Tab-separated table of C-alpha atoms and ligand atoms in Angstrom:
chain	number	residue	atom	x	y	z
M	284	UNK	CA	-123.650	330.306	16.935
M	285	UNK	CA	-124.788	328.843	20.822
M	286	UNK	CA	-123.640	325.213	20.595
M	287	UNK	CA	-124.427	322.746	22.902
M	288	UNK	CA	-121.451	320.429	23.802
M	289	UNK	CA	-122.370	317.257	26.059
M	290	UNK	CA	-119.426	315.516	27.178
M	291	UNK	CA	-117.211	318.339	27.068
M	292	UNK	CA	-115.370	318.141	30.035
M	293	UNK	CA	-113.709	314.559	28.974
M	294	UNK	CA	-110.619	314.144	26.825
M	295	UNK	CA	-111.646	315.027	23.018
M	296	UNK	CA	-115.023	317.190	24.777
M	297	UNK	CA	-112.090	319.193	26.722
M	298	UNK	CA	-110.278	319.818	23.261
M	299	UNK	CA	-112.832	320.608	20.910
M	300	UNK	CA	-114.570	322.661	23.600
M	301	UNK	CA	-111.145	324.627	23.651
M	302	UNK	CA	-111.293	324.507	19.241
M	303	UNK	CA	-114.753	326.084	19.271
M	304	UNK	CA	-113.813	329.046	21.810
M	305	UNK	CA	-110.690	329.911	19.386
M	306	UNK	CA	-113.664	330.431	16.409
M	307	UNK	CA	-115.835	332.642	18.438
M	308	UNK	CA	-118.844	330.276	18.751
M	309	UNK	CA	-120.602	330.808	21.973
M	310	UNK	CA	-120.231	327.364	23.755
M	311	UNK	CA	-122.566	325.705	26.395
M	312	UNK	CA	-120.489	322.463	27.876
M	313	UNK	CA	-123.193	320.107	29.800
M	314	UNK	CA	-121.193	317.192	31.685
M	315	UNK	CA	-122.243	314.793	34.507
M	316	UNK	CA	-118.297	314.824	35.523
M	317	UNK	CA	-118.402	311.028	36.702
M	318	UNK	CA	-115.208	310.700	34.286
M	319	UNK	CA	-115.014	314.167	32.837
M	320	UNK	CA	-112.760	317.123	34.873
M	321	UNK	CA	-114.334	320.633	35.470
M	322	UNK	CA	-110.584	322.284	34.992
M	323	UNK	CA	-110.706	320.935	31.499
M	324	UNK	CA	-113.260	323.188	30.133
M	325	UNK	CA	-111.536	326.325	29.312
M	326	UNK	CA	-114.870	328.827	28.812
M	327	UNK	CA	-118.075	328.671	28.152
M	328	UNK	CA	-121.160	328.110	29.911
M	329	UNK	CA	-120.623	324.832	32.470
M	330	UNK	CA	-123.629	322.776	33.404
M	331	UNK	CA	-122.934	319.477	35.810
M	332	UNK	CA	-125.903	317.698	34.560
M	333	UNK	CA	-126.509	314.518	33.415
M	334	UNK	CA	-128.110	313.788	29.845
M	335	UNK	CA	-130.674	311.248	31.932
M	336	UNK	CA	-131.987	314.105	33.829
M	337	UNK	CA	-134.626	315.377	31.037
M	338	UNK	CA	-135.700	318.700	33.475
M	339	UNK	CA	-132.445	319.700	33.904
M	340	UNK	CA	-131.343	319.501	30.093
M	341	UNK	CA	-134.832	320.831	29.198
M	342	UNK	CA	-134.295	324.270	31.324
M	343	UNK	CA	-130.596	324.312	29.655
M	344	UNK	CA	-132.483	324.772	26.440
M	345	UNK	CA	-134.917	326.989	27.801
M	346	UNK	CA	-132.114	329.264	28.796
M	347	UNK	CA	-129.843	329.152	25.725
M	348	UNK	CA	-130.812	329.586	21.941
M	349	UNK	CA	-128.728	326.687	20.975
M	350	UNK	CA	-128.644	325.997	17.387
M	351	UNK	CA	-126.466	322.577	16.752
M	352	UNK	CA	-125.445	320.066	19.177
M	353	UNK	CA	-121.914	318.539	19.518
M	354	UNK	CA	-122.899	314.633	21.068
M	355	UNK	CA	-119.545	313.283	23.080
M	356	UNK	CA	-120.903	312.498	26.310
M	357	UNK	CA	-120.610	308.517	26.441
M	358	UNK	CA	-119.231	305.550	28.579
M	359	UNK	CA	-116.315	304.332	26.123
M	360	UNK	CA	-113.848	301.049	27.602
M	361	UNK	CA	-114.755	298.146	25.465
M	362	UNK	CA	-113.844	295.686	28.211
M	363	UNK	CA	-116.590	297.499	30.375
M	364	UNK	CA	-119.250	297.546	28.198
M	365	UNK	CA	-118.846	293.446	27.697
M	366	UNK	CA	-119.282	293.490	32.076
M	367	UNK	CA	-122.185	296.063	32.242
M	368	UNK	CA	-123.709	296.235	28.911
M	369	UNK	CA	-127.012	297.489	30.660
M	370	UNK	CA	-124.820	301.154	32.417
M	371	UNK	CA	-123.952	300.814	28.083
M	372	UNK	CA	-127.037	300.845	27.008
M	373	UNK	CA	-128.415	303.303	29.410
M	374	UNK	CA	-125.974	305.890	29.025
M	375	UNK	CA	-125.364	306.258	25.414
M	376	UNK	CA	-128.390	304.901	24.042
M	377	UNK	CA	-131.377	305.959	26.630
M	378	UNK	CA	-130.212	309.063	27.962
M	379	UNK	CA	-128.836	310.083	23.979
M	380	UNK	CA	-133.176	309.814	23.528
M	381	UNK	CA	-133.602	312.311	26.001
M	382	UNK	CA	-130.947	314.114	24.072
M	383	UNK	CA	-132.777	314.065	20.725
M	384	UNK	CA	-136.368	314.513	22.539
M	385	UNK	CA	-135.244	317.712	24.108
M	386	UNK	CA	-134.029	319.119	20.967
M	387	UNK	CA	-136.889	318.107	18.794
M	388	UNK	CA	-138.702	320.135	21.240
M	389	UNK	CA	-136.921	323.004	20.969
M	390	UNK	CA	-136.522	322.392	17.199
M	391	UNK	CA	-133.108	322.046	16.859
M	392	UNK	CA	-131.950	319.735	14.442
M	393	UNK	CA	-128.587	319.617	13.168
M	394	UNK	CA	-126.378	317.178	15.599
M	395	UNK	CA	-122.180	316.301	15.455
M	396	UNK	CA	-121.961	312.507	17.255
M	397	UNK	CA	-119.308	311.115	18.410
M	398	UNK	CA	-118.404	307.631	17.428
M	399	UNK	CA	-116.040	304.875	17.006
M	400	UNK	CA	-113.900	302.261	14.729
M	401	UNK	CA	-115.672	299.836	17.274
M	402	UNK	CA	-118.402	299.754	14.895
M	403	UNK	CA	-116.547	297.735	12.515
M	404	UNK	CA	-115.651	294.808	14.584
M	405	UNK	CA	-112.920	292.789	13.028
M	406	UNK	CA	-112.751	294.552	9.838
M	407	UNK	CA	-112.665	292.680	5.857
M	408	UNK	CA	-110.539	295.273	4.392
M	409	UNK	CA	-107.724	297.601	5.350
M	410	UNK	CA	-107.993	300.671	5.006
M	411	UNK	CA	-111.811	300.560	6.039
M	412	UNK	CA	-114.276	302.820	3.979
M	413	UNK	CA	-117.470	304.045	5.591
M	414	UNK	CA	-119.569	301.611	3.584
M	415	UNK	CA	-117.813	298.755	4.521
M	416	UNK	CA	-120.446	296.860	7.014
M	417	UNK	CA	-121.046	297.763	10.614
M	418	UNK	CA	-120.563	294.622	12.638
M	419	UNK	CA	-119.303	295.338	16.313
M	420	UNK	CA	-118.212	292.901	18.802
M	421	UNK	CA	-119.372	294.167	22.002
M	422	UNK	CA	-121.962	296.706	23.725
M	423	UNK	CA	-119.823	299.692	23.806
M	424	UNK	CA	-119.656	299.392	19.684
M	425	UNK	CA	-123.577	298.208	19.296
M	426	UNK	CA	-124.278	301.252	21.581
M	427	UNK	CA	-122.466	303.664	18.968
M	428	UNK	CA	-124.199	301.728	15.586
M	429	UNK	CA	-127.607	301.264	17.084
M	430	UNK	CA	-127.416	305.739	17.758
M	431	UNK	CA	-126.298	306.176	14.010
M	432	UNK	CA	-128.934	304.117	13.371
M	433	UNK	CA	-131.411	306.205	15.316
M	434	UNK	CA	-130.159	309.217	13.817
M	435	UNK	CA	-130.895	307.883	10.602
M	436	UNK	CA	-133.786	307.327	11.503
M	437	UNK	CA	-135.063	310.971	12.820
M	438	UNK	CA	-133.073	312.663	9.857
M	439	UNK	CA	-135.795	310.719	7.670
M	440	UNK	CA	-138.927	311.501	10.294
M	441	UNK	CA	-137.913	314.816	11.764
M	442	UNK	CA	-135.232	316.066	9.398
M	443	UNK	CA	-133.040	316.121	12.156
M	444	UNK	CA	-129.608	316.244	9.881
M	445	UNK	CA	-126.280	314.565	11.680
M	446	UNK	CA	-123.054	314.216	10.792
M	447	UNK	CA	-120.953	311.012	12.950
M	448	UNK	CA	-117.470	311.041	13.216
M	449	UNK	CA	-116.441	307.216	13.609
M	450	UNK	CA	-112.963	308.252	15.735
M	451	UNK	CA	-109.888	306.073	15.608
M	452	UNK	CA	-107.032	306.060	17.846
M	453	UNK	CA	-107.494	309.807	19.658
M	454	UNK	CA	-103.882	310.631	20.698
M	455	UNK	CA	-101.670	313.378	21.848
M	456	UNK	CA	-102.764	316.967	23.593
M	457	UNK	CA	-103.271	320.470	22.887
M	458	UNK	CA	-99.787	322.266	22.509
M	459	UNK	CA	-100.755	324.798	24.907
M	460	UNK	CA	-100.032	322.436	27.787
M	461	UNK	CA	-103.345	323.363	29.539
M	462	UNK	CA	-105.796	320.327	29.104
M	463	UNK	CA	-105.025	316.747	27.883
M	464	UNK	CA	-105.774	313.119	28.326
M	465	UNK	CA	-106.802	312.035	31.812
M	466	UNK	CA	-109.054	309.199	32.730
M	467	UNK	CA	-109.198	306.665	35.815
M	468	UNK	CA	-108.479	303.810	34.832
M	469	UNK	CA	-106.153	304.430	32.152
M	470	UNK	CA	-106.822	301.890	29.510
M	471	UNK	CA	-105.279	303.232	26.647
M	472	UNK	CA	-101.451	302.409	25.410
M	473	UNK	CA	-100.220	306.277	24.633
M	474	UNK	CA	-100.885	307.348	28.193
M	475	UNK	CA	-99.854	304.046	29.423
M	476	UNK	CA	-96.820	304.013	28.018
M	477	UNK	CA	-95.858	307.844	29.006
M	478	UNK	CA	-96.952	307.066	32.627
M	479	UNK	CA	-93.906	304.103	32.494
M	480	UNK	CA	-91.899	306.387	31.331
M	481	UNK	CA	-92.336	308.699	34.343
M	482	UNK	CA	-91.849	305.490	36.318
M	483	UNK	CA	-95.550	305.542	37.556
M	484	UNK	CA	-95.658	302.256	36.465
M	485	UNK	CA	-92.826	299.538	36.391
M	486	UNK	CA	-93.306	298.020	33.126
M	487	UNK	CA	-95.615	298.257	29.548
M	488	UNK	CA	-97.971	295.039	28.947
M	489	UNK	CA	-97.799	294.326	25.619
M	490	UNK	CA	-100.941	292.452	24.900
M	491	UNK	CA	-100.180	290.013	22.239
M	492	UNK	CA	-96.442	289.423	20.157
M	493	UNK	CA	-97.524	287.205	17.794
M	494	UNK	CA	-100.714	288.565	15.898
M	495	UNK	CA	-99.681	288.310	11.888
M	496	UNK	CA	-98.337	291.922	11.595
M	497	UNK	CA	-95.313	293.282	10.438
M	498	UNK	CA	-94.036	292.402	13.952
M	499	UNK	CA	-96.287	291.010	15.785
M	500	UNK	CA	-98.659	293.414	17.760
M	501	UNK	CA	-101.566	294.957	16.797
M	502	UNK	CA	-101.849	298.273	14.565
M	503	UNK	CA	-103.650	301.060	15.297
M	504	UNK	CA	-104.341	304.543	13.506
M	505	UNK	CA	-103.194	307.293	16.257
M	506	UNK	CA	-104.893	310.716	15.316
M	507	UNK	CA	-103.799	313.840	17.073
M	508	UNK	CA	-106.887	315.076	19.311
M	509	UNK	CA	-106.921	318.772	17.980
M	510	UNK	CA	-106.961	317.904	14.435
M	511	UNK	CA	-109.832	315.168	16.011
M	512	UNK	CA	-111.459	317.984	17.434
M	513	UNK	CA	-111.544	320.437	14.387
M	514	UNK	CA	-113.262	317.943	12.836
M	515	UNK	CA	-116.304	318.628	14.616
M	516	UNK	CA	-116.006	322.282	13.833
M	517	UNK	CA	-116.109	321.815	9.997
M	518	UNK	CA	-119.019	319.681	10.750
M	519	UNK	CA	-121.148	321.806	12.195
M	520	UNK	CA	-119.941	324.399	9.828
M	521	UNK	CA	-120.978	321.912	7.183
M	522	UNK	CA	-124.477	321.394	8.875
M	523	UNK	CA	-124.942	324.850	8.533
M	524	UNK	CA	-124.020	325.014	4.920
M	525	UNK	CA	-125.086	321.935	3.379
M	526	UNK	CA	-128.060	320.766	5.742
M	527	UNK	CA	-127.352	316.709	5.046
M	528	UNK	CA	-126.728	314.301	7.203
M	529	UNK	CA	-123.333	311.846	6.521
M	530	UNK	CA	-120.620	309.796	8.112
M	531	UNK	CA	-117.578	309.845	8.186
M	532	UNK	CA	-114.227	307.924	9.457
M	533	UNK	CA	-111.377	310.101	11.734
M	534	UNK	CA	-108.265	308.793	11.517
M	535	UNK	CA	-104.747	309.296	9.847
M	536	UNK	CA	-104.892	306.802	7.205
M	537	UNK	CA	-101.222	305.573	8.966
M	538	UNK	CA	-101.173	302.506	10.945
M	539	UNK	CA	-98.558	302.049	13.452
M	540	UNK	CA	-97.883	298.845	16.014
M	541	UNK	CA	-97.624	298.690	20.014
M	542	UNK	CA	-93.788	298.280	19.690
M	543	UNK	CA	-93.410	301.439	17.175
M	544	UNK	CA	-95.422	303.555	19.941
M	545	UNK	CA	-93.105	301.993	22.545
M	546	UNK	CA	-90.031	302.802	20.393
M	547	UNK	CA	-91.232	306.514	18.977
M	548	UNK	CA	-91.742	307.282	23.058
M	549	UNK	CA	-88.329	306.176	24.174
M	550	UNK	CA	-87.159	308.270	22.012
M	551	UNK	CA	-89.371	311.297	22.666
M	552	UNK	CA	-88.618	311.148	26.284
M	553	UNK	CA	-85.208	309.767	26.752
M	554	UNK	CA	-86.536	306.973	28.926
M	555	UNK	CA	-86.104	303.306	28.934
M	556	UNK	CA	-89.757	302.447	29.381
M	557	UNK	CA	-89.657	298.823	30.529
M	558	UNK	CA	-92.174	296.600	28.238
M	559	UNK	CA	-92.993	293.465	28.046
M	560	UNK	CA	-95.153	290.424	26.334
M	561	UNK	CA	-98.664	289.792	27.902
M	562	UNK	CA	-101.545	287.653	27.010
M	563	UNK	CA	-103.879	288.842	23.914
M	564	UNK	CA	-106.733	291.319	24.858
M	565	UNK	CA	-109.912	289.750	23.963
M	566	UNK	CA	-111.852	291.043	20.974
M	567	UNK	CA	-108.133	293.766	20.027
M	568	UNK	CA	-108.502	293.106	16.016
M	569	UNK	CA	-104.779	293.048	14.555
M	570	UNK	CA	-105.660	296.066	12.045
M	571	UNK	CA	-107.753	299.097	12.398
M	572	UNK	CA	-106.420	301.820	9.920
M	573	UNK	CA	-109.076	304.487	8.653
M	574	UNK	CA	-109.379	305.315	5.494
M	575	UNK	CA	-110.144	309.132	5.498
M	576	UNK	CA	-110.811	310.037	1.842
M	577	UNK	CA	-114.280	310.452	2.297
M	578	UNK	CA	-113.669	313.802	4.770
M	579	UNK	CA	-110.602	314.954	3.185
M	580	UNK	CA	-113.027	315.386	0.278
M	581	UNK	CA	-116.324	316.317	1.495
M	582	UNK	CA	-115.074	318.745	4.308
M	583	UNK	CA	-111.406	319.657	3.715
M	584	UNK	CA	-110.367	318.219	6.680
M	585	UNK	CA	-106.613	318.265	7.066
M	586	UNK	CA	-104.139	316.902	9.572
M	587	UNK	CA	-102.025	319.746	11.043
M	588	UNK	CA	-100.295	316.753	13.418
M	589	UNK	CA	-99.316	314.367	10.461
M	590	UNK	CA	-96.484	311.844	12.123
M	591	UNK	CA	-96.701	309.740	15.388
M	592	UNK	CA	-93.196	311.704	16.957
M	593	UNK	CA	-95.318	315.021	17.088
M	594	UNK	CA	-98.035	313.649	18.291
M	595	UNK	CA	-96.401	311.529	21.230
M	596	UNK	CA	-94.404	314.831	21.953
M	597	UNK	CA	-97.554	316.504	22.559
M	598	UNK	CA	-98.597	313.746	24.926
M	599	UNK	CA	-95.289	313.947	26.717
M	600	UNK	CA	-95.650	317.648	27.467
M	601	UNK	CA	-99.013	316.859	29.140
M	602	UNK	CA	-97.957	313.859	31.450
M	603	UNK	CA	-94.805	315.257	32.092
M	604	UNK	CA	-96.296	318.619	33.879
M	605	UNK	CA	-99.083	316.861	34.934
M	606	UNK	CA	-98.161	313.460	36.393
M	607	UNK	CA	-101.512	312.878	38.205
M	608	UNK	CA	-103.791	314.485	35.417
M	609	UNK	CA	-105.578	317.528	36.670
M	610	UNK	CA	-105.281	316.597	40.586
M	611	UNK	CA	-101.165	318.164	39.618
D	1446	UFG	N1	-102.237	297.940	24.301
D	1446	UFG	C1	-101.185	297.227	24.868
D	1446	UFG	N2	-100.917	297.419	26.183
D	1446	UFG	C2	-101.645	298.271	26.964
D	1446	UFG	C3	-102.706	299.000	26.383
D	1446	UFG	C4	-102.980	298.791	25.035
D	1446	UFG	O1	-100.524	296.439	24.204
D	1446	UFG	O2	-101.346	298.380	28.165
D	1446	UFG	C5	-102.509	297.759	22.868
D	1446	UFG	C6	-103.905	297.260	22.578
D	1446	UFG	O3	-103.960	295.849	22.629
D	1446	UFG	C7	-104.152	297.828	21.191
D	1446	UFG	C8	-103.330	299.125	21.166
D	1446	UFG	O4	-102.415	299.005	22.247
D	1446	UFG	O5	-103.647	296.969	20.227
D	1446	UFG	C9	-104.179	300.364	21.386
D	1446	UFG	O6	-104.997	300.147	22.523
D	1446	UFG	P1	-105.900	301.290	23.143
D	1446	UFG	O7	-106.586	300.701	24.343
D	1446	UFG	O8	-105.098	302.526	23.326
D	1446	UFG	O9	-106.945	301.597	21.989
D	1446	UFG	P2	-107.943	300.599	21.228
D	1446	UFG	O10	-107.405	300.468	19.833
D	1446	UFG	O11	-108.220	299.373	21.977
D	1446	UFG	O12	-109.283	301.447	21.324
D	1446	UFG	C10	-109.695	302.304	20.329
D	1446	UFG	C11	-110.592	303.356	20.948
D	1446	UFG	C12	-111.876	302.723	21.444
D	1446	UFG	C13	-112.501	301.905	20.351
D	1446	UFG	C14	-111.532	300.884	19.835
D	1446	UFG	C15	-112.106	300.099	18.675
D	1446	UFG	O13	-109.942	303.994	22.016
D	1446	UFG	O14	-112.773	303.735	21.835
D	1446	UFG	O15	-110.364	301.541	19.365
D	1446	UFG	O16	-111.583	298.807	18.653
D	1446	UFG	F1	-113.592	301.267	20.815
């Protein structure tokens, strides 16, 4: 099968670019590389093009039969999208049209998208179920909903069948050592914590000590990025099959707080790992655990990574051999 992956150059694109090559598909990465790394994409066909430029996209089509799309290619940092909603807006929303325009065109209608916990907002229950209502707090999250919505949408209009994957916590990196997490700024508290460990940084922020957990920081369902990424390979495979459009949540089901990450990575790497109590971030919610019945059931998915150690191993291996990312 010729799959189309946009975004495959970034941190889950990178790994389930490297998932689909292992099962033989034929796989056609398109990437505009302003946070994305060309040394991350291990085969394949490489375009730099952005999903805005509708020529560009339209010869890619011309030139390859593709058959399903994989959707990743997104601006993701919360904070971001509350400062520049419109770059938001535009990027995942307007140039995700051109997306959908070009393959209506070319008739191709079964589409994997990538989105996010952010479209719960705070959440009303714990573990959260894919019915339970869509209510995000800021652009980034709207951006993701409003593109389900759309799907939705063109499934009923154009038959244009999608399955969305609403990720959790994406942690951890492919065992082979060869591609992992890498972005500029780091935002997120698995690399953040690794890169204090390697003394890049002085000291761990913890942002907030007192939020009604079991001990005070927030909670968070880590989900190792390769069993993330074969996700998206038994939903195209189920897009093939079944030809009907769902969503689904992707996470572990296990919640674990900013001091048990700190804790699990001291011990992983030996290290002290300095960290201390910061101000809240605005709009963290205490709780986000998944509840992942729903594609347990419907697809088989399984966890291969199933406990935080493993997966902040995995992580280690990566930063460790790569201090500075891919410029190592
Ligand atoms: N954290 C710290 N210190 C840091 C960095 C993070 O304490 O230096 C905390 C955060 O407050 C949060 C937890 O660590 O409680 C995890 O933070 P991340 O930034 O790693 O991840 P988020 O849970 O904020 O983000 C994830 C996804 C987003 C998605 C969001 C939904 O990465 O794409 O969940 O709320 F939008």
């Amino acid at each position: 099968m010729n799959i189309l992956v946009t975004g495959g150059a970034g941190y889950v694109g990178s790994h389930v670019v490297k998932e689909l090559l292992e099962t033989d598909q034929r796989v056609i990465t398109v990437d505009n590389l302003n946070k994305g790394h060309r040394e991350a994409v291990l085969g394949g066909e490489f375009y730099h093009c952005d999903l805005a430029d509708y020529q560009e996209l339209h010869k890619i089509f011309s030139r390859h039969e593709i058959e399903a799309v994989i959707h990743l290619a997104a601006d993701s940092l919360v904070g971001e999208s509350v400062e520049t909603p419109h770059k938001y807006y535009q990027n995942n929303l307007a140039a995700g049209l051109n997306l959908l325009e070009v393959m209506l065109e070319f008739s191709v209608k079964k589409l994997v998208f990538s989105s996010t916990a952010a479209v719960y907002g705070e959440p009303r229950n714990i573990p959260i179920q894919e019915s339970d209502p869509g209510e995000p707090t800021n652009p980034y999250g709207r951006s993701k909903l409003f593109y389900e919505k759309i799907l939705g949408d063109y499934d009923r209009a154009y038959e244009l069948k999608f399955i969305s994957l609403r990720y959790f916590n994406a942690a951890g990196a492919d065992t082979s050592g060869q591609i992992g997490e890498d972005h500029d700024p780091e935002t997120h508290l698995i690399p953040l914590v690794l890169q204090t460990a390697l003394g890049r940084r002085q000291q761990l922020e913890i942002y907030g000590t007192d939020y009604d957990t079991r001990d005070g920081t927030c909670i968070r369902d880590y989900i190792h990025i390769t069993d993330l990424a074969r996700a998206h390979i038994l939903a195209v495979e189920d897009l093939e099959k079944r030809d009907e459009s769902s969503i689904y949540n992707l996470g572990s089901g296990d919640g674990f707080s900013v001091r048990e990450v700190i804790d699990t990575a001291r011990k992983v790497t030996g290290r002290e790992i300095p960290a201390v109590p910061a101000e809240k971030r605005p709009g963290d919610p205490p709780v986000l655990i998944a509840s992942s019945e729903k594609i347990r059931e419907e697809l088989g998915w399984q966890r291969c990574y199933d406990d935080l150690e493993t997966i902040i191993t995995t992580a280690w291996k990566w930063h460790k051999n790569n201090p500075e990312g891919y410029r190592s």
